[in-house]
Amino acid sequence: MQATWTVVRRDLINIIKNPVLMISNMALPLILTALLGYLNRGSYGNAGVTAWDFYGITMILYAILNVAMTAGNSFMEKNLKASNMRVMFSPVSRHSIYLAKITATFLFTSACMLVNLLLVHLIFGVSAGGHLAWAVVLVLLAFDLATSSLGVMACCLFHSEEQANQISSIVINIFAILGGVFFRLDGYGEFVRTLTWLSPVRWISEAVFRTIWDGNTSLVMPVTLCLLLAAAAMCGLCAMTFRTEDYV
Amino acid sequence: MNIIRSILRNHFFRMQEKKNYFVVMLAITGVCVLLAVAMTRNTGLTAGVAWVTDKTDAKPVVPAGIQVTLLQDAPPMSALVMNRYDAVVREGAQGLEVTSLHGGEFNAQLKALLEGKGLPAGHSGTRGRGATILGFMTMFILMQASTYMMMYSEDKETKIFRRIVNTPASVPVYLTAQVLFNMVVVVVPPWCVLAVVRVTGTDIGFSLGQAGALLLLLAFLAASFALMMASLFRTADNCVMAGSAIVMITSILAGSFRTFSSLGGGLDALTNILPQKHYLTLISEIEQGAVLAGAWAHLVWILGCALLMMAAGWLVTGRRIRTGMY
């Protein structure tokens, strides 16, 4: 346990020191929120809801999807591979290598996500659910854990960070568009509306928006549980596919 | 020419080595194109309305373009925030009551429209089928090009590039080969999917020749962008992350998913610079068969942007070679 924690600390420092990861987790969601909220300001009138209220939340969901890339980066970036090798030769369980990456990514990105949520709340007045904010944060944290595991799992499956990230980057964007984080798809007809439920983002945004706007938390627990189960399943897949000899 | 051929051959060998990766990428391309086609099955809808009524059997007669969902209870607020419905309509004592998040003016217009008094509001996206499909694909093709440029990044990271620099194979020729390879792998799969869609009898708005030419133009732009990014960034992953963020933001701004009539502020001037915007205008003009005199200007602008980005890539690479970075 102690050994794993040492690896986690080192991984955390590595992530924080990477400027691209810092920008993509902190600045990008804010820029996208500002931009899309501004572009779509015309479609929300004076009924107490603004475009920021929608895009502030969906862009945080999009940022969490992109955590998979951060996770991949923290796992297999070229200059980190050497340090992974040294951990492999030390008396530390091999599982602690990928578990440490997942933990470090989760800690870093969830901190970023919470700061971003606070910032969009303060700057753009995005409603985060008032006294039900805990439920929103719970779903978002579970989602973050699932995408952290997804990124590391992709690395274990493809054995290379570039390939894993290039594939996940496109899959992520398909999920995001299908989940309706950028614009609504319901106008495209019944068939597309059914398709949108294939994207986990759709379920998560449904849970979050129902909590914030209807005070209805009925989806929170099922969605959170599913996300945690998915995270556990992906960790299990990592355990099955992670072979130290691939990295020598 | 010989050198280009051998580099291309080498690239295709390397593709075989990364079979898994390319198979997954092919599958994703197929899904993207089919998704784009699926989304255009139903264009022309302007508004979705939740009609709150007790009479669930009789669907009210509404003008075309409005999609009515009959409900017994008013939909929750979240459905409106998430844009499931544009408006809620109730049958009140004084006729229809329209409420929405869009504000009073929209409510009044929709009410007049539903009562048969107003004219249908002009549909904002008058883009045709083909332009919608290609518009959706713009973003994916630009992203894919960035990822397919990985062999260049890989050559740099593994110091193979240093060895190439020191051989008679000149750097411009090497970079040209990268761009050619990129264009081929970016264009061929989506074009094949479109061909299958077209042959099986779905209208894609363009002839296959037109679609091929337009995809090629887009691929040229995409490959130039990818070359510039791969030259600027030292590692492939940073390049892909930055590249997809840039592509995402600019594609949204250029309106490749939906058109914004006017953005206000300085944003209009900004979006008019974006090559995607000119590409989208060009394809919808071609589809409608109304190629205006301005079409050449769009074409020149796109090619100009592409050449500029390519030149930037070459210059950066050239300077780095001279300063001995590789």
GROMACS .gro file of N, CA, C and O in nm, chain B residues 59-131:
model
  292
  307LYS      N    1  -5.402   1.368  -3.279
  307LYS     CA    2  -5.284   1.452  -3.295
  307LYS      C    3  -5.325   1.582  -3.360
  307LYS      O    4  -5.392   1.583  -3.462
  308PRO      N    5  -5.287   1.696  -3.301
  308PRO     CA    6  -5.324   1.823  -3.361
  308PRO      C    7  -5.256   1.842  -3.496
  308PRO      O    8  -5.147   1.790  -3.520
  309VAL      N    9  -5.322   1.913  -3.583
  309VAL     CA   10  -5.265   1.940  -3.715
  309VAL      C   11  -5.170   2.059  -3.702
  309VAL      O   12  -5.209   2.165  -3.654
  310VAL      N   13  -5.047   2.038  -3.740
  310VAL     CA   14  -4.950   2.146  -3.729
  310VAL      C   15  -4.879   2.163  -3.862
  310VAL      O   16  -4.876   2.073  -3.944
  311PRO      N   17  -4.823   2.281  -3.884
  311PRO     CA   18  -4.749   2.303  -4.008
  311PRO      C   19  -4.628   2.210  -4.016
  311PRO      O   20  -4.578   2.164  -3.914
  312ALA      N   21  -4.581   2.185  -4.137
  312ALA     CA   22  -4.466   2.098  -4.157
  312ALA      C   23  -4.345   2.157  -4.086
  312ALA      O   24  -4.332   2.278  -4.071
  313GLY      N   25  -4.258   2.070  -4.040
  313GLY     CA   26  -4.137   2.118  -3.975
  313GLY      C   27  -4.149   2.123  -3.825
  313GLY      O   28  -4.051   2.146  -3.755
  314ILE      N   29  -4.269   2.101  -3.774
  314ILE     CA   30  -4.284   2.100  -3.629
  314ILE      C   31  -4.319   1.960  -3.586
  314ILE      O   32  -4.406   1.894  -3.642
  315GLN      N   33  -4.243   1.912  -3.486
  315GLN     CA   34  -4.259   1.776  -3.441
  315GLN      C   35  -4.334   1.780  -3.308
  315GLN      O   36  -4.287   1.841  -3.213
  316VAL      N   37  -4.450   1.717  -3.305
  316VAL     CA   38  -4.532   1.727  -3.185
  316VAL      C   39  -4.524   1.598  -3.105
  316VAL      O   40  -4.531   1.489  -3.161
  317THR      N   41  -4.503   1.609  -2.975
  317THR     CA   42  -4.510   1.494  -2.886
  317THR      C   43  -4.627   1.518  -2.791
  317THR      O   44  -4.632   1.622  -2.725
  318LEU      N   45  -4.722   1.426  -2.787
  318LEU     CA   46  -4.837   1.443  -2.698
  318LEU      C   47  -4.802   1.393  -2.560
  318LEU      O   48  -4.748   1.284  -2.543
  319LEU      N   49  -4.829   1.476  -2.459
  319LEU     CA   50  -4.798   1.438  -2.321
  319LEU      C   51  -4.920   1.467  -2.235
  319LEU      O   52  -4.998   1.557  -2.265
  320GLN      N   53  -4.933   1.391  -2.128
  320GLN     CA   54  -5.044   1.418  -2.035
  320GLN      C   55  -5.003   1.520  -1.931
  320GLN      O   56  -5.083   1.599  -1.887
  321ASP      N   57  -4.876   1.512  -1.889
  321ASP     CA   58  -4.827   1.610  -1.792
  321ASP      C   59  -4.719   1.694  -1.858
  321ASP      O   60  -4.653   1.649  -1.951
  322ALA      N   61  -4.702   1.815  -1.808
  322ALA     CA   62  -4.598   1.901  -1.863
  322ALA      C   63  -4.463   1.835  -1.846
  322ALA      O   64  -4.438   1.770  -1.744
  323PRO      N   65  -4.374   1.847  -1.943
  323PRO     CA   66  -4.241   1.786  -1.929
  323PRO      C   67  -4.163   1.858  -1.820
  323PRO      O   68  -4.187   1.974  -1.792
  324PRO      N   69  -4.067   1.788  -1.756
  324PRO     CA   70  -3.988   1.853  -1.652
  324PRO      C   71  -3.900   1.962  -1.712
  324PRO      O   72  -3.870   1.962  -1.831
  325MET      N   73  -3.861   2.054  -1.625
  325MET     CA   74  -3.775   2.165  -1.666
  325MET      C   75  -3.648   2.116  -1.734
  325MET      O   76  -3.602   2.174  -1.832
  326SER      N   77  -3.591   2.003  -1.685
  326SER     CA   78  -3.464   1.957  -1.740
  326SER      C   79  -3.477   1.925  -1.888
  326SER      O   80  -3.385   1.944  -1.966
  327ALA      N   81  -3.596   1.876  -1.929
  327ALA     CA   82  -3.615   1.843  -2.071
  327ALA      C   83  -3.607   1.967  -2.157
  327ALA      O   84  -3.562   1.962  -2.272
  328LEU      N   85  -3.649   2.081  -2.101
  328LEU     CA   86  -3.640   2.206  -2.176
  328LEU      C   87  -3.495   2.257  -2.178
  328LEU      O   88  -3.446   2.302  -2.281
  329VAL      N   89  -3.428   2.247  -2.063
  329VAL     CA   90  -3.289   2.293  -2.057
  329VAL      C   91  -3.203   2.211  -2.153
  329VAL      O   92  -3.115   2.262  -2.221
  330MET      N   93  -3.229   2.080  -2.160
  330MET     CA   94  -3.151   1.994  -2.248
  330MET      C   95  -3.202   2.001  -2.392
  330MET      O   96  -3.158   1.924  -2.477
  331ASN      N   97  -3.296   2.088  -2.417
  331ASN     CA   98  -3.344   2.109  -2.553
  331ASN      C   99  -3.419   1.992  -2.611
  331ASN      O  100  -3.426   1.976  -2.733
  332ARG      N  101  -3.474   1.905  -2.524
  332ARG     CA  102  -3.555   1.796  -2.577
  332ARG      C  103  -3.673   1.855  -2.655
  332ARG      O  104  -3.706   1.812  -2.763
  333TYR      N  105  -3.735   1.955  -2.594
  333TYR     CA  106  -3.845   2.025  -2.660
  333TYR      C  107  -3.809   2.173  -2.668
  333TYR      O  108  -3.745   2.226  -2.578
  334ASP      N  109  -3.852   2.235  -2.773
  334ASP     CA  110  -3.831   2.379  -2.782
  334ASP      C  111  -3.936   2.454  -2.702
  334ASP      O  112  -3.910   2.561  -2.650
  335ALA      N  113  -4.056   2.397  -2.695
  335ALA     CA  114  -4.163   2.471  -2.628
  335ALA      C  115  -4.267   2.375  -2.574
  335ALA      O  116  -4.277   2.260  -2.617
  336VAL      N  117  -4.343   2.421  -2.477
  336VAL     CA  118  -4.455   2.346  -2.422
  336VAL      C  119  -4.583   2.417  -2.462
  336VAL      O  120  -4.594   2.540  -2.448
  337VAL      N  121  -4.680   2.341  -2.514
  337VAL     CA  122  -4.807   2.401  -2.556
  337VAL      C  123  -4.919   2.343  -2.471
  337VAL      O  124  -4.927   2.221  -2.454
  338ARG      N  125  -5.000   2.429  -2.414
  338ARG     CA  126  -5.116   2.383  -2.337
  338ARG      C  127  -5.241   2.438  -2.404
  338ARG      O  128  -5.238   2.547  -2.462
  339GLU      N  129  -5.349   2.362  -2.394
  339GLU     CA  130  -5.475   2.411  -2.447
  339GLU      C  131  -5.549   2.484  -2.336
  339GLU      O  132  -5.608   2.421  -2.249
  340GLY      N  133  -5.542   2.614  -2.335
  340GLY     CA  134  -5.605   2.692  -2.229
  340GLY      C  135  -5.741   2.744  -2.272
  340GLY      O  136  -5.791   2.712  -2.379
  341ALA      N  137  -5.799   2.824  -2.184
  341ALA     CA  138  -5.932   2.879  -2.213
  341ALA      C  139  -5.926   2.977  -2.330
  341ALA      O  140  -6.016   2.980  -2.414
  342GLN      N  141  -5.818   3.057  -2.335
  342GLN     CA  142  -5.808   3.154  -2.447
  342GLN      C  143  -5.717   3.100  -2.556
  342GLN      O  144  -5.618   3.163  -2.591
  343GLY      N  145  -5.746   2.982  -2.604
  343GLY     CA  146  -5.662   2.928  -2.710
  343GLY      C  147  -5.536   2.863  -2.654
  343GLY      O  148  -5.533   2.821  -2.539
  344LEU      N  149  -5.434   2.858  -2.737
  344LEU     CA  150  -5.313   2.786  -2.698
  344LEU      C  151  -5.224   2.873  -2.610
  344LEU      O  152  -5.214   2.994  -2.629
  345GLU      N  153  -5.160   2.807  -2.513
  345GLU     CA  154  -5.063   2.877  -2.429
  345GLU      C  155  -4.926   2.819  -2.461
  345GLU      O  156  -4.905   2.699  -2.447
  346VAL      N  157  -4.835   2.902  -2.504
  346VAL     CA  158  -4.702   2.854  -2.540
  346VAL      C  159  -4.601   2.906  -2.438
  346VAL      O  160  -4.598   3.025  -2.409
  347THR      N  161  -4.523   2.815  -2.382
  347THR     CA  162  -4.413   2.859  -2.295
  347THR      C  163  -4.285   2.794  -2.343
  347THR      O  164  -4.286   2.682  -2.393
  348SER      N  165  -4.174   2.864  -2.331
  348SER     CA  166  -4.045   2.808  -2.372
  348SER      C  167  -3.936   2.885  -2.302
  348SER      O  168  -3.962   2.983  -2.232
  349LEU      N  169  -3.813   2.839  -2.323
  349LEU     CA  170  -3.698   2.912  -2.268
  349LEU      C  171  -3.647   3.016  -2.366
  349LEU      O  172  -3.554   3.088  -2.339
  350HIS      N  173  -3.708   3.017  -2.485
  350HIS     CA  174  -3.653   3.104  -2.590
  350HIS      C  175  -3.699   3.248  -2.579
  350HIS      O  176  -3.653   3.333  -2.653
  351GLY      N  177  -3.794   3.275  -2.493
  351GLY     CA  178  -3.836   3.414  -2.476
  351GLY      C  179  -3.968   3.445  -2.544
  351GLY      O  180  -4.021   3.366  -2.624
  352GLY      N  181  -4.024   3.562  -2.511
  352GLY     CA  182  -4.159   3.598  -2.552
  352GLY      C  183  -4.180   3.604  -2.703
  352GLY      O  184  -4.284   3.561  -2.753
  353GLU      N  185  -4.080   3.653  -2.774
  353GLU     CA  186  -4.097   3.671  -2.918
  353GLU      C  187  -4.116   3.536  -2.987
  353GLU      O  188  -4.205   3.518  -3.070
  354PHE      N  189  -4.033   3.439  -2.946
  354PHE     CA  190  -4.042   3.305  -3.003
  354PHE      C  191  -4.178   3.244  -2.970
  354PHE      O  192  -4.244   3.186  -3.057
  355ASN      N  193  -4.223   3.262  -2.843
  355ASN     CA  194  -4.352   3.206  -2.802
  355ASN      C  195  -4.464   3.261  -2.890
  355ASN      O  196  -4.551   3.185  -2.936
  356ALA      N  197  -4.462   3.393  -2.911
  356ALA     CA  198  -4.569   3.454  -2.990
  356ALA      C  199  -4.566   3.402  -3.133
  356ALA      O  200  -4.671   3.369  -3.190
  357GLN      N  201  -4.446   3.390  -3.190
  357GLN     CA  202  -4.434   3.340  -3.328
  357GLN      C  203  -4.487   3.199  -3.340
  357GLN      O  204  -4.562   3.166  -3.431
  358LEU      N  205  -4.445   3.115  -3.243
  358LEU     CA  206  -4.486   2.974  -3.249
  358LEU      C  207  -4.638   2.963  -3.233
  358LEU      O  208  -4.704   2.884  -3.300
  359LYS      N  209  -4.693   3.046  -3.143
  359LYS     CA  210  -4.837   3.042  -3.120
  359LYS      C  211  -4.912   3.078  -3.247
  359LYS      O  212  -5.004   3.007  -3.289
  360ALA      N  213  -4.867   3.186  -3.312
  360ALA     CA  214  -4.930   3.227  -3.437
  360ALA      C  215  -4.920   3.116  -3.541
  360ALA      O  216  -5.015   3.088  -3.614
  361LEU      N  217  -4.803   3.053  -3.544
  361LEU     CA  218  -4.779   2.947  -3.642
  361LEU      C  219  -4.872   2.829  -3.618
  361LEU      O  220  -4.933   2.775  -3.710
  362LEU      N  221  -4.888   2.791  -3.489
  362LEU     CA  222  -4.970   2.676  -3.457
  362LEU      C  223  -5.117   2.705  -3.481
  362LEU      O  224  -5.195   2.615  -3.513
  363GLU      N  225  -5.154   2.831  -3.466
  363GLU     CA  226  -5.295   2.866  -3.491
  363GLU      C  227  -5.319   2.895  -3.638
  363GLU      O  228  -5.427   2.940  -3.675
  364GLY      N  229  -5.218   2.872  -3.717
  364GLY     CA  230  -5.235   2.886  -3.861
  364GLY      C  231  -5.232   3.029  -3.911
  364GLY      O  232  -5.276   3.057  -4.022
  365LYS      N  233  -5.182   3.120  -3.827
  365LYS     CA  234  -5.184   3.259  -3.868
  365LYS      C  235  -5.051   3.303  -3.927
  365LYS      O  236  -5.044   3.380  -4.021
  366GLY      N  237  -4.943   3.256  -3.870
  366GLY     CA  238  -4.813   3.306  -3.912
  366GLY      C  239  -4.756   3.226  -4.027
  366GLY      O  240  -4.807   3.118  -4.063
  367LEU      N  241  -4.655   3.279  -4.085
  367LEU     CA  242  -4.583   3.207  -4.188
  367LEU      C  243  -4.478   3.122  -4.119
  367LEU      O  244  -4.425   3.161  -4.015
  368PRO      N  245  -4.448   3.005  -4.174
  368PRO     CA  246  -4.342   2.925  -4.113
  368PRO      C  247  -4.213   3.006  -4.108
  368PRO      O  248  -4.179   3.074  -4.206
  369ALA      N  249  -4.148   2.999  -3.993
  369ALA     CA  250  -4.022   3.072  -3.981
  369ALA      C  251  -3.920   3.013  -4.077
  369ALA      O  252  -3.921   2.893  -4.101
  370GLY      N  253  -3.838   3.097  -4.133
  370GLY     CA  254  -3.737   3.050  -4.228
  370GLY      C  255  -3.646   2.950  -4.159
  370GLY      O  256  -3.596   2.976  -4.051
  371HIS      N  257  -3.628   2.837  -4.219
  371HIS     CA  258  -3.541   2.735  -4.162
  371HIS      C  259  -3.398   2.786  -4.171
  371HIS      O  260  -3.350   2.822  -4.278
  372SER      N  261  -3.329   2.789  -4.056
  372SER     CA  262  -3.198   2.855  -4.055
  372SER      C  263  -3.097   2.777  -4.137
  372SER      O  264  -3.020   2.833  -4.213
  373GLY      N  265  -3.095   2.646  -4.124
  373GLY     CA  266  -2.996   2.568  -4.198
  373GLY      C  267  -3.053   2.523  -4.330
  373GLY      O  268  -3.112   2.417  -4.340
  374THR      N  269  -3.032   2.601  -4.434
  374THR     CA  270  -3.086   2.562  -4.563
  374THR      C  271  -2.989   2.470  -4.637
  374THR      O  272  -2.998   2.454  -4.756
  375ARG      N  273  -2.897   2.414  -4.562
  375ARG     CA  274  -2.799   2.327  -4.622
  375ARG      C  275  -2.865   2.198  -4.670
  375ARG      O  276  -2.953   2.144  -4.604
  376GLY      N  277  -2.821   2.149  -4.782
  376GLY     CA  278  -2.880   2.026  -4.835
  376GLY      C  279  -2.820   1.903  -4.771
  376GLY      O  280  -2.736   1.910  -4.682
  377ARG      N  281  -2.867   1.789  -4.817
  377ARG     CA  282  -2.822   1.661  -4.763
  377ARG      C  283  -2.672   1.643  -4.769
  377ARG      O  284  -2.608   1.614  -4.670
  378GLY      N  285  -2.621   1.656  -4.892
  378GLY     CA  286  -2.479   1.629  -4.915
  378GLY      C  287  -2.392   1.720  -4.831
  378GLY      O  288  -2.295   1.677  -4.769
  379ALA      N  289  -2.430   1.848  -4.828
  379ALA     CA  290  -2.350   1.943  -4.752
  379ALA      C  291  -2.356   1.911  -4.604
  379ALA      O  292  -2.258   1.929  -4.532
   0.00000   0.00000   0.00000
